[in-house]
XYZ file of C-alpha atoms in Angstrom:
498
model
C -11.099 -34.659 -109.103
C -12.790 -36.735 -111.820
C -14.159 -40.238 -111.243
C -11.413 -42.777 -111.625
C -8.597 -40.328 -110.936
C -6.255 -41.315 -108.103
C -6.345 -39.466 -104.811
C -3.272 -37.241 -104.709
C -1.431 -36.995 -101.396
C 0.965 -34.278 -100.289
C 3.369 -35.607 -97.699
C 5.190 -33.642 -95.011
C 6.479 -36.650 -93.112
C 9.627 -36.778 -91.011
C 11.627 -39.596 -89.500
C 11.462 -43.297 -90.325
C 7.821 -43.041 -91.381
C 8.770 -40.990 -94.455
C 10.138 -44.002 -96.312
C 7.218 -46.178 -95.219
C 4.693 -43.640 -96.505
C 6.520 -43.299 -99.818
C 6.538 -47.062 -100.313
C 2.891 -47.465 -99.267
C 1.608 -44.756 -101.634
C 3.803 -45.401 -104.674
C 1.843 -48.120 -106.467
C 1.896 -47.260 -110.219
C -1.857 -47.570 -110.771
C -3.157 -47.557 -107.248
C -6.128 -45.467 -106.065
C -3.825 -43.323 -103.918
C -0.674 -41.614 -105.141
C 1.974 -39.602 -103.292
C 2.600 -36.662 -105.626
C 4.858 -34.458 -103.471
C 7.241 -35.035 -100.571
C 7.514 -31.627 -98.899
C 10.560 -30.753 -96.851
C 8.691 -28.445 -94.472
C 5.270 -26.964 -93.845
C 6.054 -23.817 -95.829
C 6.529 -25.939 -98.939
C 3.376 -27.902 -98.150
C 1.322 -24.711 -97.830
C 2.740 -23.327 -101.065
C 1.870 -26.477 -103.011
C -1.613 -26.565 -101.470
C -2.231 -22.926 -102.357
C -1.199 -23.671 -105.942
C -3.958 -26.280 -106.144
C -1.928 -29.448 -105.755
C -3.180 -32.527 -103.940
C -6.341 -33.693 -102.236
C -5.016 -34.978 -98.898
C -2.146 -33.719 -96.737
C -0.369 -36.288 -94.565
C 1.656 -34.435 -91.925
C 3.904 -35.651 -89.121
C 2.960 -34.174 -85.758
C 6.397 -34.639 -84.207
C 8.233 -31.739 -85.857
C 10.791 -29.073 -84.909
C 9.399 -26.124 -82.975
C 9.911 -23.703 -85.876
C 7.989 -26.004 -88.240
C 5.252 -27.269 -85.960
C 1.780 -28.223 -87.120
C -0.739 -25.867 -85.523
C -4.304 -24.646 -85.829
C -3.400 -21.954 -88.359
C -1.686 -24.438 -90.696
C -4.660 -26.811 -90.552
C -7.064 -23.942 -91.235
C -5.052 -22.840 -94.289
C -4.952 -26.368 -95.688
C -8.708 -26.697 -95.200
C -9.214 -23.344 -96.928
C -7.324 -24.736 -99.927
C -9.644 -27.751 -100.023
C -7.263 -30.338 -98.584
C -8.100 -33.016 -96.064
C -5.515 -33.131 -93.268
C -4.309 -36.386 -91.714
C -1.926 -36.300 -88.758
C 0.758 -38.978 -88.558
C 1.774 -40.008 -85.034
C 4.905 -41.986 -84.282
C 4.046 -42.305 -80.571
C 1.347 -44.354 -78.918
C 0.183 -41.964 -76.194
C -3.409 -40.799 -76.015
C -2.295 -37.274 -75.125
C -0.545 -36.902 -78.481
C -3.659 -38.006 -80.337
C -5.908 -35.665 -78.356
C -3.550 -32.763 -79.046
C -3.561 -33.546 -82.768
C -7.346 -33.724 -82.918
C -7.592 -30.414 -81.080
C -5.856 -28.829 -84.060
C -8.845 -29.718 -86.242
C -7.236 -32.479 -88.298
C -9.578 -34.795 -90.153
C -7.992 -38.013 -88.954
C -5.078 -39.569 -87.122
C -2.789 -42.305 -88.451
C -0.421 -44.156 -86.152
C 2.882 -45.658 -87.202
C 3.669 -48.410 -87.935
C 0.957 -49.130 -90.477
C 0.367 -51.456 -93.403
C 0.135 -50.055 -96.967
C -3.427 -51.214 -97.610
C -4.657 -49.758 -94.347
C -3.064 -46.405 -95.042
C -4.623 -46.248 -98.511
C -8.070 -47.039 -97.125
C -7.785 -44.291 -94.516
C -6.676 -41.749 -97.128
C -9.569 -42.658 -99.427
C -12.093 -42.477 -96.586
C -10.779 -39.080 -95.533
C -10.853 -37.770 -99.096
C -14.443 -38.946 -99.517
C -15.523 -37.234 -96.288
C -13.957 -33.923 -97.270
C -12.148 -31.220 -95.293
C -13.388 -30.557 -91.786
C -15.214 -33.884 -91.420
C -13.352 -35.965 -88.854
C -13.432 -39.674 -89.624
C -14.791 -42.098 -87.069
C -11.871 -44.059 -85.706
C -14.058 -46.926 -84.593
C -13.443 -46.185 -80.945
C -15.945 -48.100 -78.844
C -16.825 -50.491 -81.677
C -14.174 -53.177 -82.189
C -13.460 -53.934 -85.807
C -14.786 -50.648 -87.190
C -12.626 -48.600 -89.541
C -9.375 -50.500 -89.997
C -6.979 -52.321 -87.780
C -4.814 -49.373 -86.886
C -7.755 -47.069 -86.157
C -10.168 -49.395 -84.355
C -10.045 -50.297 -80.682
C -8.958 -53.796 -79.743
C -11.791 -56.252 -79.051
C -13.282 -55.879 -75.608
C -12.925 -58.673 -73.051
C -16.365 -57.877 -71.677
C -15.178 -56.868 -68.216
C -13.888 -53.404 -67.343
C -10.479 -53.227 -65.674
C -10.512 -53.077 -61.912
C -8.657 -49.768 -61.869
C -10.861 -48.099 -64.482
C -11.309 -44.408 -63.662
C -14.702 -43.018 -62.832
C -16.699 -41.685 -65.754
C -16.112 -37.915 -65.851
C -19.130 -35.631 -65.786
C -20.327 -34.467 -69.196
C -18.772 -31.159 -70.282
C -20.794 -27.998 -70.035
C -22.367 -26.464 -73.089
C -22.636 -22.913 -71.864
C -24.632 -20.075 -73.368
C -22.625 -17.350 -75.093
C -23.882 -13.785 -74.676
C -22.198 -11.134 -76.846
C -22.476 -7.525 -75.642
C -22.181 -5.256 -78.659
C -23.293 -1.859 -79.828
C -22.764 0.777 -82.525
C -19.791 3.167 -82.370
C -20.002 5.661 -79.543
C -22.436 3.587 -77.503
C -21.904 4.479 -73.849
C -21.464 1.748 -71.292
C -20.929 -1.405 -73.359
C -18.230 -2.632 -71.010
C -20.092 -1.400 -67.930
C -23.150 -3.383 -68.987
C -21.061 -6.469 -69.801
C -19.174 -6.437 -66.488
C -22.238 -5.913 -64.325
C -24.344 -8.355 -66.337
C -21.736 -11.067 -65.772
C -21.581 -10.273 -62.058
C -25.357 -10.442 -61.649
C -25.613 -13.704 -63.588
C -23.140 -15.241 -61.129
C -25.121 -14.192 -58.054
C -27.358 -16.631 -56.175
C -31.028 -16.693 -57.204
C -33.639 -15.287 -54.885
C -35.140 -17.661 -52.352
C -38.541 -16.219 -51.572
C -39.999 -18.922 -49.328
C -38.452 -20.945 -46.532
C -37.864 -24.490 -47.642
C -37.968 -23.553 -51.321
C -35.962 -25.742 -53.659
C -32.414 -24.509 -54.084
C -31.406 -23.621 -57.640
C -27.854 -24.143 -58.866
C -25.989 -20.901 -59.433
C -24.308 -20.745 -62.859
C -20.587 -20.421 -63.378
C -19.915 -17.313 -65.477
C -16.921 -16.350 -67.620
C -16.424 -12.752 -68.779
C -14.202 -12.338 -71.865
C -12.830 -9.010 -73.069
C -12.753 -9.419 -76.861
C -12.647 -5.707 -77.682
C -9.673 -5.308 -80.032
C -10.041 -1.518 -80.257
C -10.455 -0.301 -76.660
C -10.282 -3.171 -74.140
C -11.137 -2.054 -70.595
C -12.618 -4.928 -68.575
C -9.428 -5.227 -66.506
C -9.580 -1.530 -65.649
C -13.234 -1.772 -64.631
C -12.403 -4.500 -62.119
C -9.037 -3.091 -60.955
C -7.147 -6.068 -62.352
C -3.502 -6.054 -63.300
C -3.102 -6.281 -67.067
C 0.542 -7.267 -67.572
C -0.609 -10.450 -69.288
C -3.462 -10.817 -71.738
C -5.605 -13.834 -71.004
C -7.137 -13.719 -74.473
C -3.738 -13.723 -76.200
C -2.517 -16.621 -74.070
C -5.705 -18.550 -74.829
C -5.243 -17.903 -78.556
C -1.666 -19.185 -78.382
C -2.778 -22.338 -76.593
C -5.503 -22.838 -79.208
C -2.956 -22.439 -82.006
C -0.979 -25.319 -80.515
C -4.108 -27.428 -80.038
C -3.715 -27.402 -76.265
C -6.591 -25.181 -75.194
C -8.971 -27.043 -72.906
C -11.433 -25.912 -70.271
C -8.789 -26.612 -67.635
C -6.196 -24.543 -69.502
C -8.654 -21.696 -69.926
C -9.442 -21.805 -66.205
C -5.755 -21.260 -65.459
C -5.810 -18.133 -67.639
C -9.063 -16.680 -66.261
C -8.758 -15.770 -62.560
C -11.734 -15.849 -60.224
C -12.631 -12.260 -59.325
C -15.962 -12.900 -57.603
C -17.703 -16.082 -56.484
C -18.528 -18.102 -59.625
C -17.183 -15.354 -61.914
C -13.962 -15.645 -63.916
C -12.472 -12.998 -66.192
C -10.365 -13.526 -69.310
C -8.644 -10.188 -69.766
C -8.269 -8.505 -73.135
C -5.282 -7.599 -75.263
C -4.234 -4.668 -73.061
C -2.861 -2.596 -75.921
C -4.936 -2.133 -79.052
C -1.859 -2.722 -81.221
C -1.805 -6.391 -80.132
C -4.962 -7.286 -82.058
C -2.937 -9.362 -84.532
C -2.044 -11.801 -81.736
C -5.619 -13.110 -81.718
C -5.999 -14.922 -85.082
C -9.498 -15.601 -86.325
C -8.729 -19.313 -86.672
C -8.228 -19.643 -82.906
C -11.464 -18.012 -81.800
C -13.831 -20.980 -82.333
C -11.573 -23.034 -80.053
C -11.650 -20.247 -77.454
C -15.455 -20.089 -77.521
C -15.690 -23.879 -77.303
C -13.395 -24.049 -74.281
C -15.285 -21.154 -72.685
C -18.626 -22.935 -73.100
C -17.135 -26.034 -71.490
C -15.749 -24.035 -68.577
C -18.787 -21.902 -67.726
C -22.555 -22.109 -67.860
C -22.785 -18.559 -69.222
C -20.075 -16.789 -71.236
C -20.343 -13.001 -71.554
C -18.181 -11.481 -74.313
C -17.495 -7.752 -74.468
C -17.165 -6.846 -78.169
C -15.903 -3.867 -80.122
C -18.316 -1.809 -82.180
C -17.069 -2.151 -85.741
C -18.371 -4.874 -88.060
C -16.300 -3.694 -91.014
C -13.772 -5.799 -92.847
C -10.713 -4.234 -94.419
C -11.654 -3.703 -98.060
C -8.042 -4.233 -99.129
C -8.029 -7.635 -97.414
C -11.594 -8.797 -98.000
C -10.487 -11.147 -100.782
C -7.423 -12.327 -98.864
C -8.985 -14.821 -96.491
C -5.668 -15.503 -94.749
C -4.873 -11.902 -93.853
C -5.676 -10.997 -90.238
C -8.705 -8.804 -89.658
C -8.868 -6.434 -86.715
C -12.577 -7.015 -86.179
C -12.315 -10.792 -86.381
C -12.921 -11.183 -82.642
C -16.160 -9.191 -82.787
C -17.411 -10.987 -85.896
C -16.540 -14.397 -84.460
C -18.224 -13.630 -81.137
C -21.418 -12.455 -82.830
C -21.440 -15.488 -85.130
C -21.085 -17.856 -82.176
C -23.452 -16.014 -79.844
C -26.723 -17.431 -78.605
C -27.829 -13.979 -77.441
C -26.647 -10.559 -78.621
C -27.159 -7.680 -76.201
C -27.207 -4.513 -78.321
C -26.253 -1.478 -76.218
C -26.859 2.070 -77.446
C -27.194 5.555 -76.045
C -30.358 7.602 -75.724
C -29.507 10.890 -77.406
C -30.628 11.563 -81.010
C -27.199 10.748 -82.467
C -27.001 7.449 -80.584
C -30.519 6.411 -81.585
C -29.751 7.138 -85.245
C -26.595 5.044 -84.994
C -28.590 2.244 -83.394
C -31.094 2.192 -86.258
C -28.253 1.923 -88.781
C -26.423 -0.667 -86.673
C -29.479 -2.913 -86.448
C -29.763 -2.778 -90.239
C -26.074 -3.645 -90.573
C -26.502 -6.543 -88.179
C -29.339 -7.912 -90.305
C -27.606 -7.326 -93.641
C -24.333 -8.967 -92.666
C -26.155 -11.941 -91.172
C -23.270 -12.374 -88.755
C -25.603 -12.954 -85.803
C -28.573 -14.460 -87.593
C -28.849 -17.421 -85.199
C -28.756 -15.285 -82.059
C -31.622 -13.824 -80.071
C -31.382 -10.039 -79.861
C -31.898 -7.955 -76.727
C -31.789 -4.151 -77.088
C -30.592 -1.987 -74.187
C -30.780 1.816 -74.221
C -28.307 3.282 -71.763
C -28.152 6.600 -69.898
C -31.760 7.633 -70.506
C -32.391 11.200 -69.342
C -35.021 13.812 -69.898
C -32.610 16.491 -71.072
C -32.188 14.742 -74.439
C -35.335 12.596 -74.637
C -38.077 14.701 -73.092
C -40.063 14.450 -69.910
C -40.688 10.694 -70.075
C -37.504 9.358 -71.686
C -38.402 5.667 -71.532
C -41.712 6.177 -73.344
C -40.271 8.584 -75.910
C -37.378 6.255 -76.710
C -39.614 3.211 -77.090
C -41.872 5.070 -79.505
C -38.950 6.417 -81.555
C -37.227 3.062 -81.843
C -40.434 1.290 -82.809
C -41.110 3.866 -85.502
C -37.663 3.940 -87.123
C -36.268 0.462 -86.404
C -39.377 -1.677 -86.090
C -38.399 -2.867 -82.623
C -38.639 -1.799 -79.009
C -35.940 -1.698 -76.339
C -36.039 -4.542 -73.866
C -34.353 -2.520 -71.118
C -33.902 1.222 -70.611
C -31.096 2.115 -68.207
C -31.570 5.526 -66.555
C -28.786 8.061 -66.204
C -26.981 7.185 -62.964
C -23.516 8.614 -63.313
C -22.951 8.978 -59.580
C -23.384 5.263 -58.913
C -21.429 4.121 -61.960
C -18.580 6.507 -61.124
C -18.460 5.226 -57.543
C -18.206 1.624 -58.704
C -15.569 2.466 -61.318
C -13.485 4.416 -58.802
C -13.533 1.459 -56.403
C -12.886 -1.119 -59.122
C -16.055 -2.979 -58.157
C -19.375 -3.882 -59.718
C -22.586 -2.056 -58.887
C -23.843 -4.903 -56.695
C -20.810 -4.474 -54.433
C -20.502 -0.709 -54.267
C -24.038 0.666 -54.786
C -26.492 -2.266 -54.630
C -29.535 0.014 -54.382
C -28.713 2.118 -57.432
C -31.061 2.699 -60.342
C -28.425 1.459 -62.773
C -28.170 -1.844 -60.947
C -31.948 -2.264 -60.965
C -31.821 -1.908 -64.754
C -29.092 -4.562 -64.983
C -31.294 -6.899 -62.931
C -34.077 -6.199 -65.416
C -31.679 -7.174 -68.202
C -30.902 -10.454 -66.421
C -34.622 -11.167 -66.349
C -34.977 -10.275 -70.035
C -32.261 -12.777 -70.947
C -34.081 -15.534 -69.081
C -30.890 -17.550 -68.576
C -31.073 -17.903 -64.793
C -33.592 -17.310 -62.011
C -33.747 -13.783 -60.678
C -30.675 -12.845 -58.608
C -30.929 -12.070 -54.907
C -33.347 -9.193 -54.491
C -31.278 -6.893 -52.284
C -32.211 -3.736 -54.175
C -34.073 -1.310 -52.003
C -36.653 0.923 -53.691
C -35.983 4.561 -54.134
C -33.469 6.777 -55.895
C -29.883 5.736 -56.290
C -27.590 6.715 -53.424
C -25.904 10.037 -53.771
C -22.674 9.167 -52.008
C -20.125 6.585 -53.042
C -19.983 3.348 -51.104
C -23.536 3.555 -49.735
C -24.876 0.086 -48.986
C -22.999 -3.025 -47.939
C -21.214 -4.982 -50.702
C -22.965 -8.267 -51.282
C -20.079 -10.019 -53.027
C -16.637 -10.897 -51.762
C -14.465 -7.793 -51.902
C -12.136 -8.079 -48.902
C -8.690 -6.673 -49.391
C -9.436 -4.918 -52.698
C -8.863 -1.289 -53.541
C -9.680 0.784 -56.550
C -7.768 1.635 -59.682
C -5.814 4.491 -58.089
C -4.143 2.080 -55.669
C -3.353 -0.215 -58.570
C -1.684 2.602 -60.483
C 0.411 3.497 -57.439
C 1.696 -0.067 -57.358
C 0.132 -0.829 -53.974
C -0.971 -4.396 -53.217
C -4.640 -4.741 -54.024
C -5.569 -8.109 -52.610
C -6.698 -11.174 -54.488
C -7.454 -9.382 -57.724
C -4.056 -7.738 -57.871
C -2.088 -10.930 -57.463
C -4.281 -12.904 -59.838
C -2.464 -12.816 -63.146
C -3.387 -14.469 -66.405
C -1.609 -17.767 -66.386
C -2.023 -18.512 -62.659
C -4.472 -21.281 -61.792
C -7.215 -20.011 -59.499
C -9.396 -22.745 -58.029
């Protein structure tokens, strides 16, 4: 757009406002010009892709098959258009829903022609993705159909209490190269330990708030968090959250209804269930999912798939779905990336390459990195596996592992068979001690309750009393037989669990 050229508007307006918009933006030499009246959103997207227009003015109240959603807004932004939502109603809920879609501004009908032109010009100057200040809280700001009415100086007697500020939780992505053993096991047990009460060493010591934790299964290749915790997987919490985000209706409260409580202070958002459903989680919805997750929980743990590749045939088609979009989006949004790898020579070689790939792609450049080597054993690493592995990784990758998890198949198998975490089934195991060490390395919360007795891991399943609520739960075999399995079995994605 050259200086002096009019701002071109693409309209997809329905109802009585269509004529009003056409009249308001049809001045022969005005600064704003309506260049296309689109019959539906498909036509609007086609014109935008062809390079027409600078601003899209879209009615929110549309038929279900032609509804404005997050994907449409993302495509218009990708084509360089600013998106303004036109509301015919006066409810605050409608405006909040429109803003949740990522629109750059909201216009309410009825409006005056000059006011509409000024809003369009302000939006065009700000550019796509920059929401315009409506003037809320400052009477007279913006224009008369965006600004709040002047305040009388006294709050209404029935004014609701000020809600607490939303959380801004920390996002921890658990990732590793292909073939890394125990990514999901580490993610599940890390989330469980983060949700446990901190240790109180001295009587009368100050109590520390225990964080709320949300575990998300974002593995689009081999999701298995539900199986680890003996949860029913008829419904995918992640898919339902993505659908709500597409409609602009995903909030922390909505996400809470999709993520059942499985342990005190621990919620789980189950994965896609079948790998073929990866296309039901569009990349455009994932930022909204992470945002709602941060608002719901103090710590968000995301179990990711291994691959960082993008389909070469689709790399130049930014609108085509990518199977690894969930992993890439989680790593890009993460505050901490826990890199899990094995301890045999093949796994260490893959880890060295994976760390290089992580640096070269820059997908997690803002995140702190914590390296975990899993299943360390002398049969593949020598007599002192921890020392040998640290030396090898420092030599070939220029880094050292933060945590080395010893081989403890007996304990991990016992927990997996029971559908429980290590802290419940085998609290004194060597694997659990390593997970506690990982919690300390993250530094997100005080140390969990120190109920780990010294010594080797128990040799029989179920040894030690479960420390977390597990009444009425059975393992995965009972779930496969269709038997009732207590609270976890009846908790389905979509049911509100308080």
